[in-house]
Amino acid sequence: MAGALSSLAFGSVGGSAFERRAATRDPAWVKWLILGLSLSFFAIFILLPLIAVFVEALRKGWGTYITALSEPDALAAVRLTLIAAAIAVPLNLIFGVSAAWAIAKYQFRGKNALTTLIDLPFSVSPVVAGLVFVLVFGAQGWFGSWLGDHNIRIIFAVPGIVLATIFVTFPFVARELIPLMESQGREEEEAAIVLGASGLQTFWRVTLPNIKWGLLYGVILCNARAMGEFGAVSVVSGHIRGQTNTLPLHVEIVYNEYNFAAAFAVASLLALLALFTLILKTIIEVRAASQVAKA
Amino acid sequence: MSIAVKNIEKSFGSFRALDNVSLEFPTGKLVALLGPSGCGKTTLLRIIAGLEFADGGQVMLDGENASDRNVRERQVGFVFQHYALFRHMTVFENVAFGLRVRKRRDRRPEADIRKRVNELLELVQLAWLRDHVPAQLSGGQRQRIALARALAVDPRVLLLDEPFGALDAKVRKELRRWLRKLHEDLHISSIFVTHDQEEAMEVADEIVVMNQGRVEQIGKPADVYDRPATPFVYGFLGAANVFEGQVEGSDLRVGEDLLPLGGKEAPDGATFKAFSRPHEIEIEPDSRDSLGVKARINRILNVGGMARVELSGTQGRNGSTATHLYEVELPREQLGTMSLEEGQIVRLHAPRLALFPSAPPGTVQ
Amino acid sequence: MAAAASRRVLPGFGLTLGYTVGYLSLIVLIPLSAALIKTFSLSWEHFWQIVTAPRVVASYKLSFGTSLLAAAINSVFGLMLAWSLVRYSFPGKRIIDALVDLPFALPTAVAGIALTAIYAGNGWIGQFTEPLGLKIAFTPIGILIALVFIGLPFVVRTVQPVLQDLEAEYEEAAASLGANRWQTFTRVVFPLLLPALLTGFALAFARAVGEYGSVIFIAGNLPMISEITPLIIITKLEQYDYVGATAVATVMLFVSFALLLVINGLQAWTSRRMGRAR
């Protein structure tokens, strides 16, 4: 559903031009009412939870905070989270570029159906996403006995976590690139081909520079989701401390042990990642907007 | 290089874009593919370039069947309607692109590439824009850079898709002359697509008029204008007055009136559409005259070198009459001597008529 | 097909489409079909019995009810927030605009424990509401709050660009024809925004129905009262009831499919309404 984002990705923040025109200027009381309501709503529902994470994390002081982050299980969780993202993001990046090239640059039958299917993982509950991998690779699943015979563990092990992560982050890059590449059309690529460029040369020299911001945008969102996914990973993980726990799962375990300060300390790490993601995203939006404005 | 297409067919779904098109383009000439939007002209151009593939027929380049040859191998220069300049590259890099993407063994040394690009930028008179990016250029400048980029690869043929379509009127006029001159200097076989008949007349050595996926007429601009082969060509190339009726002796029966055919032979009783340009029509102020088509003057525009008179009359008979509008152009001095007034009923004569057979009046067309 | 592919001008069609379809099948389609195939091994009666068990039905009511309500709340406040961000200038606007996406970027588990810390009986807000008799965390209200949190960006981010593209001329035309500000909004602006607003609503709803991470911490997870459908699946899995879990998952999958089609239709409607031909 990040597809909804794509249309916005390259729009700039609106100005107050509307306030200067008589016909679009709202009466002052309306303006303050709407601003008051929407910003209070924003403060309570978005800002407050964000602040709560950091305040709760530091409630017992920096010592506890540092300890919570440096205990071996937490570090193992960091490592696993990084591994899962490091596999899932590049795979989905390659897929996204490939899908966007096929869908945006050519006409073929079934294109709409394909585009819809790519969106599917967004609307599937993460829990269901995890479940289907259990059905395929779990002990009772399709390949369960074969995998068991060969001593390969996928479910309740790292491969399952990686698979679930790939599934839930599947559409991010594709959904950013498809509308972007569609809007850019085929002319520049055709021009390159007429001038004698090969397919790869055309992609590297013409297409890629044009989509780099959209690509980066998709990668960042994909990465944030990959590192933060909880439901799907939870189903396939098995929750073995220090082995099959990602950061979000580690948060849950520590939290359920009533070690709230430690749970929030780890959570604050993820919240920082989220903030970092939002900052990068904003920078990219500004860059992309200025690129569009120049063109 | 000589270019020919033979029996080209192309459909998009159920829409027939090109219907058995065969053409030969003379070497070294500048040819216009002229027609209304949707007539298939751009599709034909793209098929010649190799950007589109025909469902049937052949593209011959230098007598060789190039139908299956990849666009990269055809050595064509193509100027896109919206120029398709690479927006992230400077003007220089855009022009150099075709030289840089060659295989290493065919690629010229960097110094040669720079020299060639600079030559081309001089040729299009935009060397000073070398380090700008396309977004900083005006439409006319982009157009010329797109041309320089296409020429950089030494194409055997130059194809231009609506080269002036995206420009405003004044720039368009300048660029037309410039393109004409450039062609005279380079003499590279060129085909351009346009929907603007004036543009085609002014720039091209030859015009190919197309309509609904078919070629209507081929010829030099003056020939096509003066001797249109079909009613479509007549109507498309300039303003036209149409009289429809049945031949009666040496006249055409238009509604209640008789229009002399001016010595043109036509079989008695046959139904014709007769075309005449605004400047070829004469106004007879005395409506009591027995010959000529009756019309009422709606408006007299007396501005510029020629005065224009707009009139309306009725055509058809037996209850199926319809109001027709006419347009007449005449020198202003002549208008002054005639003392015409708005609202006046006059008769129209057309000494130069182009006759095309048509279905009898009353049948649905 | 081979002939057609070789006649395309830009190279790579066969390769990229093949890879796309292959990867899609491997990662998404085949695993999802596993759930369907497993379900087909059940008799219809058995399936029906599982998916209509009272505890499961109670979870549907809870999940769909709170999701609908959360999406509705987000539609109202999301529209206002989008309006504020597009139409007004105020200090901190850029930051707020960026932070609207926080629920996308913040891992759901983090959101879950943060909301619990705020609304639990001893929490930041909970300690004031509980003496008044309003228990938020560990009740359906808590679930609602979590779903509002995760759904907000969907509404804002679908309405905002449409609002941005809305030329001032429409409103000036309405005003020049004598409409007052309220009439202009209800008769001109709102109908133009409606497709996007509905899309945002549907997206927020779809996300909320499947949501797990942010809800389970605050929900309390009492059977029949505060147990959401995804949790039922987890519970059944933990009891090694794969058949039961899969049956319920299949119901959810069908809901997802249906919502996906609705959302696609709404998006097509939005782009038609905005004159952006696809």
PDB file of N, CA and C in Angstrom, chain B residues 154-210:
ATOM      1  N   ASP B 154      26.110  10.141 -37.725  1.00  0.00           N
ATOM      2  CA  ASP B 154      26.158  10.079 -39.187  1.00  0.00           C
ATOM      3  C   ASP B 154      25.085   9.185 -39.759  1.00  0.00           C
ATOM      4  N   PRO B 155      23.841   9.527 -39.496  1.00  0.00           N
ATOM      5  CA  PRO B 155      22.755   8.668 -39.958  1.00  0.00           C
ATOM      6  C   PRO B 155      22.666   8.687 -41.482  1.00  0.00           C
ATOM      7  N   ARG B 156      22.156   7.590 -42.016  1.00  0.00           N
ATOM      8  CA  ARG B 156      21.977   7.536 -43.462  1.00  0.00           C
ATOM      9  C   ARG B 156      20.676   8.222 -43.843  1.00  0.00           C
ATOM     10  N   VAL B 157      19.810   8.367 -42.878  1.00  0.00           N
ATOM     11  CA  VAL B 157      18.530   9.001 -43.130  1.00  0.00           C
ATOM     12  C   VAL B 157      18.093   9.691 -41.844  1.00  0.00           C
ATOM     13  N   LEU B 158      17.420  10.822 -42.020  1.00  0.00           N
ATOM     14  CA  LEU B 158      16.985  11.589 -40.858  1.00  0.00           C
ATOM     15  C   LEU B 158      15.464  11.562 -40.787  1.00  0.00           C
ATOM     16  N   LEU B 159      14.945  11.141 -39.664  1.00  0.00           N
ATOM     17  CA  LEU B 159      13.498  11.066 -39.496  1.00  0.00           C
ATOM     18  C   LEU B 159      13.080  12.020 -38.384  1.00  0.00           C
ATOM     19  N   LEU B 160      12.079  12.849 -38.659  1.00  0.00           N
ATOM     20  CA  LEU B 160      11.662  13.828 -37.659  1.00  0.00           C
ATOM     21  C   LEU B 160      10.160  13.694 -37.405  1.00  0.00           C
ATOM     22  N   ASP B 161       9.811  13.480 -36.134  1.00  0.00           N
ATOM     23  CA  ASP B 161       8.408  13.307 -35.770  1.00  0.00           C
ATOM     24  C   ASP B 161       7.844  14.638 -35.289  1.00  0.00           C
ATOM     25  N   GLU B 162       6.957  15.233 -36.049  1.00  0.00           N
ATOM     26  CA  GLU B 162       6.361  16.535 -35.718  1.00  0.00           C
ATOM     27  C   GLU B 162       7.438  17.483 -35.188  1.00  0.00           C
ATOM     28  N   PRO B 163       8.443  17.796 -35.996  1.00  0.00           N
ATOM     29  CA  PRO B 163       9.588  18.512 -35.438  1.00  0.00           C
ATOM     30  C   PRO B 163       9.235  19.882 -34.856  1.00  0.00           C
ATOM     31  N   PHE B 164       8.167  20.479 -35.315  1.00  0.00           N
ATOM     32  CA  PHE B 164       7.855  21.820 -34.821  1.00  0.00           C
ATOM     33  C   PHE B 164       6.581  21.846 -33.986  1.00  0.00           C
ATOM     34  N   GLY B 165       6.047  20.664 -33.732  1.00  0.00           N
ATOM     35  CA  GLY B 165       4.736  20.578 -33.085  1.00  0.00           C
ATOM     36  C   GLY B 165       4.663  21.240 -31.731  1.00  0.00           C
ATOM     37  N   ALA B 166       5.765  21.155 -30.967  1.00  0.00           N
ATOM     38  CA  ALA B 166       5.681  21.613 -29.585  1.00  0.00           C
ATOM     39  C   ALA B 166       6.162  23.053 -29.420  1.00  0.00           C
ATOM     40  N   LEU B 167       6.289  23.771 -30.534  1.00  0.00           N
ATOM     41  CA  LEU B 167       6.850  25.123 -30.444  1.00  0.00           C
ATOM     42  C   LEU B 167       5.779  26.174 -30.704  1.00  0.00           C
ATOM     43  N   ASP B 168       6.038  27.390 -30.212  1.00  0.00           N
ATOM     44  CA  ASP B 168       5.043  28.422 -30.500  1.00  0.00           C
ATOM     45  C   ASP B 168       5.249  28.981 -31.907  1.00  0.00           C
ATOM     46  N   ALA B 169       4.239  29.691 -32.382  1.00  0.00           N
ATOM     47  CA  ALA B 169       4.146  30.013 -33.807  1.00  0.00           C
ATOM     48  C   ALA B 169       5.383  30.716 -34.365  1.00  0.00           C
ATOM     49  N   LYS B 170       5.925  31.675 -33.613  1.00  0.00           N
ATOM     50  CA  LYS B 170       7.012  32.477 -34.155  1.00  0.00           C
ATOM     51  C   LYS B 170       8.284  31.635 -34.293  1.00  0.00           C
ATOM     52  N   VAL B 171       8.609  30.905 -33.209  1.00  0.00           N
ATOM     53  CA  VAL B 171       9.797  30.049 -33.230  1.00  0.00           C
ATOM     54  C   VAL B 171       9.670  29.007 -34.333  1.00  0.00           C
ATOM     55  N   ARG B 172       8.462  28.514 -34.486  1.00  0.00           N
ATOM     56  CA  ARG B 172       8.205  27.492 -35.484  1.00  0.00           C
ATOM     57  C   ARG B 172       8.600  27.973 -36.874  1.00  0.00           C
ATOM     58  N   LYS B 173       8.210  29.196 -37.179  1.00  0.00           N
ATOM     59  CA  LYS B 173       8.487  29.753 -38.499  1.00  0.00           C
ATOM     60  C   LYS B 173       9.982  29.873 -38.738  1.00  0.00           C
ATOM     61  N   GLU B 174      10.692  30.375 -37.715  1.00  0.00           N
ATOM     62  CA  GLU B 174      12.147  30.511 -37.835  1.00  0.00           C
ATOM     63  C   GLU B 174      12.801  29.155 -38.060  1.00  0.00           C
ATOM     64  N   LEU B 175      12.386  28.191 -37.236  1.00  0.00           N
ATOM     65  CA  LEU B 175      13.018  26.882 -37.290  1.00  0.00           C
ATOM     66  C   LEU B 175      12.783  26.178 -38.618  1.00  0.00           C
ATOM     67  N   ARG B 176      11.604  26.396 -39.179  1.00  0.00           N
ATOM     68  CA  ARG B 176      11.298  25.814 -40.481  1.00  0.00           C
ATOM     69  C   ARG B 176      12.319  26.241 -41.522  1.00  0.00           C
ATOM     70  N   ARG B 177      12.547  27.546 -41.583  1.00  0.00           N
ATOM     71  CA  ARG B 177      13.499  28.052 -42.563  1.00  0.00           C
ATOM     72  C   ARG B 177      14.879  27.492 -42.289  1.00  0.00           C
ATOM     73  N   TRP B 178      15.216  27.443 -40.987  1.00  0.00           N
ATOM     74  CA  TRP B 178      16.524  26.959 -40.587  1.00  0.00           C
ATOM     75  C   TRP B 178      16.696  25.491 -40.990  1.00  0.00           C
ATOM     76  N   LEU B 179      15.660  24.697 -40.778  1.00  0.00           N
ATOM     77  CA  LEU B 179      15.733  23.275 -41.128  1.00  0.00           C
ATOM     78  C   LEU B 179      15.891  23.115 -42.636  1.00  0.00           C
ATOM     79  N   ARG B 180      15.160  23.931 -43.361  1.00  0.00           N
ATOM     80  CA  ARG B 180      15.227  23.895 -44.833  1.00  0.00           C
ATOM     81  C   ARG B 180      16.654  24.179 -45.294  1.00  0.00           C
ATOM     82  N   LYS B 181      17.237  25.187 -44.670  1.00  0.00           N
ATOM     83  CA  LYS B 181      18.586  25.580 -45.063  1.00  0.00           C
ATOM     84  C   LYS B 181      19.582  24.476 -44.693  1.00  0.00           C
ATOM     85  N   LEU B 182      19.408  23.946 -43.482  1.00  0.00           N
ATOM     86  CA  LEU B 182      20.286  22.875 -43.026  1.00  0.00           C
ATOM     87  C   LEU B 182      20.231  21.693 -43.999  1.00  0.00           C
ATOM     88  N   HIS B 183      19.025  21.398 -44.457  1.00  0.00           N
ATOM     89  CA  HIS B 183      18.880  20.289 -45.375  1.00  0.00           C
ATOM     90  C   HIS B 183      19.586  20.574 -46.687  1.00  0.00           C
ATOM     91  N   GLU B 184      19.511  21.820 -47.115  1.00  0.00           N
ATOM     92  CA  GLU B 184      20.192  22.170 -48.365  1.00  0.00           C
ATOM     93  C   GLU B 184      21.704  22.030 -48.231  1.00  0.00           C
ATOM     94  N   ASP B 185      22.219  22.283 -47.011  1.00  0.00           N
ATOM     95  CA  ASP B 185      23.654  22.133 -46.785  1.00  0.00           C
ATOM     96  C   ASP B 185      24.058  20.669 -46.701  1.00  0.00           C
ATOM     97  N   LEU B 186      23.235  19.849 -46.042  1.00  0.00           N
ATOM     98  CA  LEU B 186      23.656  18.482 -45.739  1.00  0.00           C
ATOM     99  C   LEU B 186      23.186  17.456 -46.770  1.00  0.00           C
ATOM    100  N   HIS B 187      22.033  17.723 -47.356  1.00  0.00           N
ATOM    101  CA  HIS B 187      21.445  16.820 -48.357  1.00  0.00           C
ATOM    102  C   HIS B 187      21.318  15.397 -47.898  1.00  0.00           C
ATOM    103  N   ILE B 188      20.905  15.229 -46.668  1.00  0.00           N
ATOM    104  CA  ILE B 188      20.691  13.890 -46.163  1.00  0.00           C
ATOM    105  C   ILE B 188      19.216  13.567 -46.370  1.00  0.00           C
ATOM    106  N   SER B 189      18.936  12.367 -46.836  1.00  0.00           N
ATOM    107  CA  SER B 189      17.533  11.976 -47.064  1.00  0.00           C
ATOM    108  C   SER B 189      16.758  12.142 -45.764  1.00  0.00           C
ATOM    109  N   SER B 190      15.664  12.895 -45.832  1.00  0.00           N
ATOM    110  CA  SER B 190      14.952  13.193 -44.598  1.00  0.00           C
ATOM    111  C   SER B 190      13.451  13.033 -44.793  1.00  0.00           C
ATOM    112  N   ILE B 191      12.814  12.551 -43.761  1.00  0.00           N
ATOM    113  CA  ILE B 191      11.357  12.457 -43.763  1.00  0.00           C
ATOM    114  C   ILE B 191      10.870  13.113 -42.487  1.00  0.00           C
ATOM    115  N   PHE B 192       9.905  14.005 -42.602  1.00  0.00           N
ATOM    116  CA  PHE B 192       9.330  14.520 -41.363  1.00  0.00           C
ATOM    117  C   PHE B 192       7.820  14.427 -41.392  1.00  0.00           C
ATOM    118  N   VAL B 193       7.274  14.273 -40.201  1.00  0.00           N
ATOM    119  CA  VAL B 193       5.838  14.100 -40.037  1.00  0.00           C
ATOM    120  C   VAL B 193       5.244  15.410 -39.577  1.00  0.00           C
ATOM    121  N   THR B 194       4.131  15.795 -40.157  1.00  0.00           N
ATOM    122  CA  THR B 194       3.479  17.019 -39.703  1.00  0.00           C
ATOM    123  C   THR B 194       1.983  16.940 -39.976  1.00  0.00           C
ATOM    124  N   HIS B 195       1.221  17.714 -39.197  1.00  0.00           N
ATOM    125  CA  HIS B 195      -0.206  17.811 -39.498  1.00  0.00           C
ATOM    126  C   HIS B 195      -0.529  19.197 -40.027  1.00  0.00           C
ATOM    127  N   ASP B 196       0.533  20.005 -40.219  1.00  0.00           N
ATOM    128  CA  ASP B 196       0.354  21.396 -40.603  1.00  0.00           C
ATOM    129  C   ASP B 196       0.687  21.542 -42.087  1.00  0.00           C
ATOM    130  N   GLN B 197      -0.340  21.778 -42.916  1.00  0.00           N
ATOM    131  CA  GLN B 197      -0.115  21.790 -44.362  1.00  0.00           C
ATOM    132  C   GLN B 197       0.801  22.929 -44.783  1.00  0.00           C
ATOM    133  N   GLU B 198       0.697  24.050 -44.056  1.00  0.00           N
ATOM    134  CA  GLU B 198       1.533  25.194 -44.397  1.00  0.00           C
ATOM    135  C   GLU B 198       3.011  24.840 -44.210  1.00  0.00           C
ATOM    136  N   GLU B 199       3.271  24.140 -43.103  1.00  0.00           N
ATOM    137  CA  GLU B 199       4.628  23.705 -42.794  1.00  0.00           C
ATOM    138  C   GLU B 199       5.149  22.771 -43.879  1.00  0.00           C
ATOM    139  N   ALA B 200       4.319  21.826 -44.271  1.00  0.00           N
ATOM    140  CA  ALA B 200       4.720  20.865 -45.299  1.00  0.00           C
ATOM    141  C   ALA B 200       5.025  21.591 -46.610  1.00  0.00           C
ATOM    142  N   MET B 201       4.159  22.535 -46.984  1.00  0.00           N
ATOM    143  CA  MET B 201       4.345  23.295 -48.225  1.00  0.00           C
ATOM    144  C   MET B 201       5.664  24.043 -48.209  1.00  0.00           C
ATOM    145  N   GLU B 202       5.945  24.655 -47.075  1.00  0.00           N
ATOM    146  CA  GLU B 202       7.085  25.552 -47.018  1.00  0.00           C
ATOM    147  C   GLU B 202       8.410  24.805 -46.968  1.00  0.00           C
ATOM    148  N   VAL B 203       8.435  23.671 -46.274  1.00  0.00           N
ATOM    149  CA  VAL B 203       9.711  23.020 -46.000  1.00  0.00           C
ATOM    150  C   VAL B 203      10.033  21.899 -46.982  1.00  0.00           C
ATOM    151  N   ALA B 204       9.024  21.140 -47.403  1.00  0.00           N
ATOM    152  CA  ALA B 204       9.304  19.866 -48.061  1.00  0.00           C
ATOM    153  C   ALA B 204       9.580  19.996 -49.559  1.00  0.00           C
ATOM    154  N   ASP B 205      10.379  19.049 -50.067  1.00  0.00           N
ATOM    155  CA  ASP B 205      10.532  18.899 -51.512  1.00  0.00           C
ATOM    156  C   ASP B 205       9.348  18.133 -52.069  1.00  0.00           C
ATOM    157  N   GLU B 206       8.887  17.185 -51.293  1.00  0.00           N
ATOM    158  CA  GLU B 206       7.759  16.349 -51.703  1.00  0.00           C
ATOM    159  C   GLU B 206       6.826  16.192 -50.526  1.00  0.00           C
ATOM    160  N   ILE B 207       5.546  16.032 -50.845  1.00  0.00           N
ATOM    161  CA  ILE B 207       4.575  15.820 -49.778  1.00  0.00           C
ATOM    162  C   ILE B 207       3.854  14.502 -50.009  1.00  0.00           C
ATOM    163  N   VAL B 208       3.710  13.729 -48.940  1.00  0.00           N
ATOM    164  CA  VAL B 208       2.879  12.533 -48.979  1.00  0.00           C
ATOM    165  C   VAL B 208       1.681  12.820 -48.079  1.00  0.00           C
ATOM    166  N   VAL B 209       0.493  12.902 -48.701  1.00  0.00           N
ATOM    167  CA  VAL B 209      -0.688  13.174 -47.885  1.00  0.00           C
ATOM    168  C   VAL B 209      -1.308  11.850 -47.468  1.00  0.00           C
ATOM    169  N   MET B 210      -1.527  11.697 -46.179  1.00  0.00           N
ATOM    170  CA  MET B 210      -2.096  10.453 -45.675  1.00  0.00           C
ATOM    171  C   MET B 210      -3.412  10.713 -44.974  1.00  0.00           C
TER     172      MET B 210
END
